[in-house]
PDB file of C-alpha atoms in Angstrom:
ATOM      1  CA  GLN A 235     -53.951 109.977  47.760  1.00  0.00           C
ATOM      2  CA  SER A 236     -53.773 107.457  44.973  1.00  0.00           C
ATOM      3  CA  GLY A 237     -50.046 107.187  43.596  1.00  0.00           C
ATOM      4  CA  GLY A 238     -48.996 110.609  45.264  1.00  0.00           C
ATOM      5  CA  ALA A 239     -51.369 112.830  43.252  1.00  0.00           C
ATOM      6  CA  PHE A 240     -52.945 116.055  44.854  1.00  0.00           C
ATOM      7  CA  GLY A 241     -56.975 115.336  46.496  1.00  0.00           C
ATOM      8  CA  PHE A 242     -58.778 118.076  46.473  1.00  0.00           C
ATOM      9  CA  ARG A 243     -60.250 118.471  49.947  1.00  0.00           C
ATOM     10  CA  ASP A 244     -57.570 117.061  51.564  1.00  0.00           C
ATOM     11  CA  GLN A 245     -55.855 119.633  50.861  1.00  0.00           C
ATOM     12  CA  LEU A 246     -57.489 122.684  51.161  1.00  0.00           C
ATOM     13  CA  GLN A 247     -58.172 120.704  54.632  1.00  0.00           C
ATOM     14  CA  ASP A 248     -54.619 120.976  55.803  1.00  0.00           C
ATOM     15  CA  CYS A 249     -53.995 123.925  54.361  1.00  0.00           C
ATOM     16  CA  ILE A 250     -56.440 125.424  56.040  1.00  0.00           C
ATOM     17  CA  GLY A 251     -53.834 124.672  59.438  1.00  0.00           C
ATOM     18  CA  MET A 252     -50.997 126.430  57.882  1.00  0.00           C
ATOM     19  CA  LYS A 253     -52.772 129.917  57.658  1.00  0.00           C
ATOM     20  CA  PHE A 254     -51.292 130.462  61.580  1.00  0.00           C
ATOM     21  CA  ILE A 255     -47.312 129.691  59.743  1.00  0.00           C
ATOM     22  CA  ASP A 256     -47.713 130.923  56.290  1.00  0.00           C
ATOM     23  CA  GLU A 257     -51.251 132.293  54.926  1.00  0.00           C
ATOM     24  CA  GLU A 258     -49.682 132.731  51.168  1.00  0.00           C
ATOM     25  CA  PHE A 259     -48.990 128.657  51.252  1.00  0.00           C
ATOM     26  CA  LEU A 260     -53.117 128.628  51.855  1.00  0.00           C
ATOM     27  CA  ARG A 261     -53.857 130.956  49.027  1.00  0.00           C
ATOM     28  CA  LYS A 262     -51.503 129.131  46.470  1.00  0.00           C
ATOM     29  CA  GLN A 263     -53.514 125.749  47.561  1.00  0.00           C
ATOM     30  CA  ILE A 264     -56.780 127.651  47.245  1.00  0.00           C
ATOM     31  CA  ILE A 265     -55.532 128.646  43.321  1.00  0.00           C
ATOM     32  CA  ASN A 266     -54.701 125.648  42.558  1.00  0.00           C
ATOM     33  CA  CYS A 267     -57.642 124.011  43.742  1.00  0.00           C
ATOM     34  CA  ALA A 268     -59.557 126.395  42.346  1.00  0.00           C
ATOM     35  CA  SER A 269     -57.930 125.306  39.064  1.00  0.00           C
ATOM     36  CA  HIS A 270     -58.814 122.655  39.153  1.00  0.00           C
ATOM     37  CA  GLN A 271     -62.378 122.728  38.955  1.00  0.00           C
ATOM     38  CA  PHE A 272     -64.853 122.930  35.791  1.00  0.00           C
ATOM     39  CA  MET A 273     -67.340 125.235  34.698  1.00  0.00           C
ATOM     40  CA  GLU A 274     -70.587 123.012  36.018  1.00  0.00           C
ATOM     41  CA  GLY A 275     -68.765 123.258  39.306  1.00  0.00           C
ATOM     42  CA  ASP A 276     -67.718 120.465  40.107  1.00  0.00           C
ATOM     43  CA  VAL A 277     -63.842 119.539  40.320  1.00  0.00           C
ATOM     44  CA  LEU A 278     -61.508 117.326  40.368  1.00  0.00           C
ATOM     45  CA  HIS A 279     -61.315 114.716  43.106  1.00  0.00           C
ATOM     46  CA  TRP A 280     -57.578 113.963  43.047  1.00  0.00           C
ATOM     47  CA  TRP A 281     -55.805 114.815  40.116  1.00  0.00           C
ATOM     48  CA  HIS A 282     -51.637 114.457  39.020  1.00  0.00           C
ATOM     49  CA  GLU A 283     -49.671 117.262  37.851  1.00  0.00           C
ATOM     50  CA  ASP A 284     -47.554 115.677  35.876  1.00  0.00           C
ATOM     51  CA  THR A 285     -49.988 113.929  33.697  1.00  0.00           C
ATOM     52  CA  LYS A 286     -52.854 116.244  33.961  1.00  0.00           C
ATOM     53  CA  LYS A 287     -54.577 113.104  34.801  1.00  0.00           C
ATOM     54  CA  GLY A 288     -57.483 113.237  37.483  1.00  0.00           C
ATOM     55  CA  ILE A 289     -60.690 111.587  38.290  1.00  0.00           C
ATOM     56  CA  ARG A 290     -64.025 113.615  38.037  1.00  0.00           C
ATOM     57  CA  THR A 291     -66.475 112.386  40.264  1.00  0.00           C
ATOM     58  CA  LYS A 292     -70.313 113.479  41.624  1.00  0.00           C
ATOM     59  CA  ILE A 293     -69.207 113.111  45.242  1.00  0.00           C
ATOM     60  CA  SER A 294     -70.647 115.970  47.068  1.00  0.00           C
ATOM     61  CA  ASP A 295     -68.444 117.842  49.689  1.00  0.00           C
ATOM     62  CA  ASP A 296     -65.391 118.809  47.822  1.00  0.00           C
ATOM     63  CA  LEU A 297     -66.881 121.616  45.991  1.00  0.00           C
ATOM     64  CA  LEU A 298     -67.822 122.990  49.711  1.00  0.00           C
ATOM     65  CA  TRP A 299     -64.427 122.815  50.344  1.00  0.00           C
ATOM     66  CA  LEU A 300     -62.963 125.352  47.961  1.00  0.00           C
ATOM     67  CA  VAL A 301     -65.801 127.886  49.194  1.00  0.00           C
ATOM     68  CA  TYR A 302     -65.125 126.900  53.016  1.00  0.00           C
ATOM     69  CA  ALA A 303     -60.969 127.252  52.018  1.00  0.00           C
ATOM     70  CA  VAL A 304     -62.166 131.152  50.999  1.00  0.00           C
ATOM     71  CA  ILE A 305     -64.166 131.841  53.454  1.00  0.00           C
ATOM     72  CA  GLU A 306     -61.183 131.372  55.844  1.00  0.00           C
ATOM     73  CA  TYR A 307     -58.447 133.261  54.223  1.00  0.00           C
ATOM     74  CA  VAL A 308     -60.104 135.801  53.881  1.00  0.00           C
ATOM     75  CA  GLU A 309     -61.782 136.052  57.009  1.00  0.00           C
ATOM     76  CA  PHE A 310     -57.629 135.349  58.111  1.00  0.00           C
ATOM     77  CA  THR A 311     -56.137 137.217  56.058  1.00  0.00           C
ATOM     78  CA  GLY A 312     -58.503 140.733  55.557  1.00  0.00           C
ATOM     79  CA  ASP A 313     -57.036 139.790  51.875  1.00  0.00           C
ATOM     80  CA  ILE A 314     -61.257 140.837  49.765  1.00  0.00           C
ATOM     81  CA  ASP A 315     -59.356 142.295  47.306  1.00  0.00           C
ATOM     82  CA  PHE A 316     -57.996 138.108  46.817  1.00  0.00           C
ATOM     83  CA  LEU A 317     -62.215 137.355  45.551  1.00  0.00           C
ATOM     84  CA  ASN A 318     -60.868 139.030  42.569  1.00  0.00           C
ATOM     85  CA  GLU A 319     -58.426 137.124  41.037  1.00  0.00           C
ATOM     86  CA  GLU A 320     -59.301 135.414  38.436  1.00  0.00           C
ATOM     87  CA  VAL A 321     -58.535 131.570  37.786  1.00  0.00           C
ATOM     88  CA  GLU A 322     -58.831 129.575  34.902  1.00  0.00           C
ATOM     89  CA  TYR A 323     -60.720 126.468  34.938  1.00  0.00           C
ATOM     90  CA  LEU A 324     -60.734 122.417  33.154  1.00  0.00           C
ATOM     91  CA  LYS A 325     -62.394 121.574  30.598  1.00  0.00           C
ATOM     92  CA  GLY A 326     -63.714 117.859  30.124  1.00  0.00           C
ATOM     93  CA  ASP A 327     -66.420 115.707  29.444  1.00  0.00           C
ATOM     94  CA  LEU A 328     -69.497 115.935  31.788  1.00  0.00           C
ATOM     95  CA  LEU A 329     -70.009 112.905  33.399  1.00  0.00           C
ATOM     96  CA  GLN A 330     -73.050 110.829  32.178  1.00  0.00           C
ATOM     97  CA  ASP A 331     -75.900 109.288  35.066  1.00  0.00           C
ATOM     98  CA  GLU A 332     -74.932 105.943  35.352  1.00  0.00           C
ATOM     99  CA  GLU A 333     -70.704 107.056  35.846  1.00  0.00           C
ATOM    100  CA  ASP A 334     -70.087 107.792  39.260  1.00  0.00           C
ATOM    101  CA  GLU A 335     -66.412 108.883  38.099  1.00  0.00           C
ATOM    102  CA  LYS A 336     -64.026 109.565  34.911  1.00  0.00           C
ATOM    103  CA  TYR A 337     -60.098 108.934  35.333  1.00  0.00           C
ATOM    104  CA  SER A 338     -58.992 111.276  32.639  1.00  0.00           C
ATOM    105  CA  VAL A 339     -56.479 114.059  31.083  1.00  0.00           C
ATOM    106  CA  TYR A 340     -58.331 117.190  31.609  1.00  0.00           C
ATOM    107  CA  TYR A 341     -56.869 120.285  30.443  1.00  0.00           C
ATOM    108  CA  LYS A 342     -57.235 124.099  31.525  1.00  0.00           C
ATOM    109  CA  SER A 343     -59.716 126.177  29.725  1.00  0.00           C
ATOM    110  CA  ASP A 344     -59.734 129.563  27.919  1.00  0.00           C
ATOM    111  CA  VAL A 345     -62.336 131.300  30.864  1.00  0.00           C
ATOM    112  CA  LYS A 346     -60.577 132.706  33.760  1.00  0.00           C
ATOM    113  CA  GLU A 347     -63.258 133.702  35.950  1.00  0.00           C
ATOM    114  CA  SER A 348     -63.355 135.412  39.904  1.00  0.00           C
ATOM    115  CA  VAL A 349     -62.121 133.157  42.639  1.00  0.00           C
ATOM    116  CA  PHE A 350     -65.680 134.311  43.988  1.00  0.00           C
ATOM    117  CA  ASN A 351     -67.662 133.027  40.763  1.00  0.00           C
ATOM    118  CA  HIS A 352     -65.826 130.010  41.449  1.00  0.00           C
ATOM    119  CA  CYS A 353     -67.186 129.693  44.850  1.00  0.00           C
ATOM    120  CA  LYS A 354     -70.646 130.881  44.014  1.00  0.00           C
ATOM    121  CA  ARG A 355     -70.686 128.205  40.873  1.00  0.00           C
ATOM    122  CA  SER A 356     -69.740 125.359  43.561  1.00  0.00           C
ATOM    123  CA  ILE A 357     -72.888 126.068  45.738  1.00  0.00           C
ATOM    124  CA  ASN A 358     -74.654 126.558  42.982  1.00  0.00           C
ATOM    125  CA  LYS A 359     -73.454 122.587  41.841  1.00  0.00           C
ATOM    126  CA  VAL A 360     -74.247 121.803  44.794  1.00  0.00           C
ATOM    127  CA  ILE A 361     -77.713 123.014  45.304  1.00  0.00           C
ATOM    128  CA  LYS A 362     -78.728 122.697  41.526  1.00  0.00           C
ATOM    129  CA  SER A 363     -78.216 118.627  42.851  1.00  0.00           C
ATOM    130  CA  GLY A 364     -81.343 119.401  44.397  1.00  0.00           C
ATOM    131  CA  ILE A 365     -82.235 120.222  48.178  1.00  0.00           C
ATOM    132  CA  GLU A 366     -85.505 118.543  49.433  1.00  0.00           C
ATOM    133  CA  ARG A 367     -84.314 118.722  52.881  1.00  0.00           C
ATOM    134  CA  PHE A 368     -81.251 118.114  52.552  1.00  0.00           C
ATOM    135  CA  PRO A 369     -78.325 118.442  49.817  1.00  0.00           C
ATOM    136  CA  LYS A 370     -77.890 115.358  47.465  1.00  0.00           C
ATOM    137  CA  ILE A 371     -74.720 113.385  48.920  1.00  0.00           C
ATOM    138  CA  GLY A 372     -73.900 111.817  45.515  1.00  0.00           C
ATOM    139  CA  THR A 373     -70.949 109.846  45.169  1.00  0.00           C
ATOM    140  CA  GLY A 374     -69.735 110.418  49.138  1.00  0.00           C
ATOM    141  CA  ASP A 375     -70.023 113.232  51.313  1.00  0.00           C
ATOM    142  CA  TRP A 376     -67.096 114.014  53.537  1.00  0.00           C
ATOM    143  CA  ASN A 377     -67.385 110.568  54.509  1.00  0.00           C
ATOM    144  CA  ASP A 378     -66.323 108.781  51.418  1.00  0.00           C
ATOM    145  CA  GLY A 379     -67.615 104.909  53.441  1.00  0.00           C
ATOM    146  CA  PHE A 380     -71.308 106.453  52.340  1.00  0.00           C
ATOM    147  CA  ASN A 381     -70.102 106.482  48.546  1.00  0.00           C
ATOM    148  CA  LYS A 382     -72.656 103.779  47.318  1.00  0.00           C
ATOM    149  CA  LEU A 383     -75.739 106.309  49.449  1.00  0.00           C
ATOM    150  CA  GLY A 384     -75.794 108.757  46.469  1.00  0.00           C
ATOM    151  CA  GLU A 385     -75.441 107.164  43.136  1.00  0.00           C
ATOM    152  CA  LYS A 386     -78.664 106.830  41.815  1.00  0.00           C
ATOM    153  CA  GLY A 387     -79.637 110.270  42.452  1.00  0.00           C
ATOM    154  CA  GLN A 388     -81.022 109.479  45.839  1.00  0.00           C
ATOM    155  CA  GLY A 389     -79.906 109.675  48.872  1.00  0.00           C
ATOM    156  CA  GLU A 390     -78.975 112.669  51.265  1.00  0.00           C
ATOM    157  CA  SER A 391     -76.035 114.075  52.961  1.00  0.00           C
ATOM    158  CA  ILE A 392     -77.544 116.037  56.436  1.00  0.00           C
ATOM    159  CA  TRP A 393     -73.333 116.595  56.990  1.00  0.00           C
ATOM    160  CA  LEU A 394     -73.626 118.188  54.129  1.00  0.00           C
ATOM    161  CA  GLY A 395     -76.295 120.405  54.948  1.00  0.00           C
ATOM    162  CA  PHE A 396     -74.804 121.329  57.804  1.00  0.00           C
ATOM    163  CA  PHE A 397     -71.816 122.060  56.179  1.00  0.00           C
ATOM    164  CA  LEU A 398     -73.951 124.279  53.648  1.00  0.00           C
ATOM    165  CA  TYR A 399     -75.308 126.641  55.824  1.00  0.00           C
ATOM    166  CA  ASP A 400     -72.309 126.895  58.233  1.00  0.00           C
ATOM    167  CA  ILE A 401     -70.505 128.431  54.823  1.00  0.00           C
TER     168      ILE A 401
END
């Protein structure tokens, strides 16, 4: 990631495979990522822990990787109580219609909710971004090379639709 930042989707993908070696490692990364989610359901695409700076985007699939990782963890460990663990959200200015991303300092909010509610907010954000035939791509789904397809809120993502269906 940019200059050694944590990548929301990248680290979750990597940690899912770690469940076979150290399930606690996956659990901690899920909590770390959930704490980089906003109340609106979107997340920081990447961030630097030491400076609190990160990039808020309209990339669509990041949100669902949190849910996917939680499902993988709970199914693998049987730790259903994990869904009740409370994690804080970030606070920050919303992206305006003309903004695809914003690099800024983001701080923890005073609001905490369960991991389950974090997952619900992720799913609802993807669905609310306008499913017609398929979910909106935003400014990228897993293929960041498609970042211009959805910048005006028009592009749809078949890949994201399959991912959402699987979840």
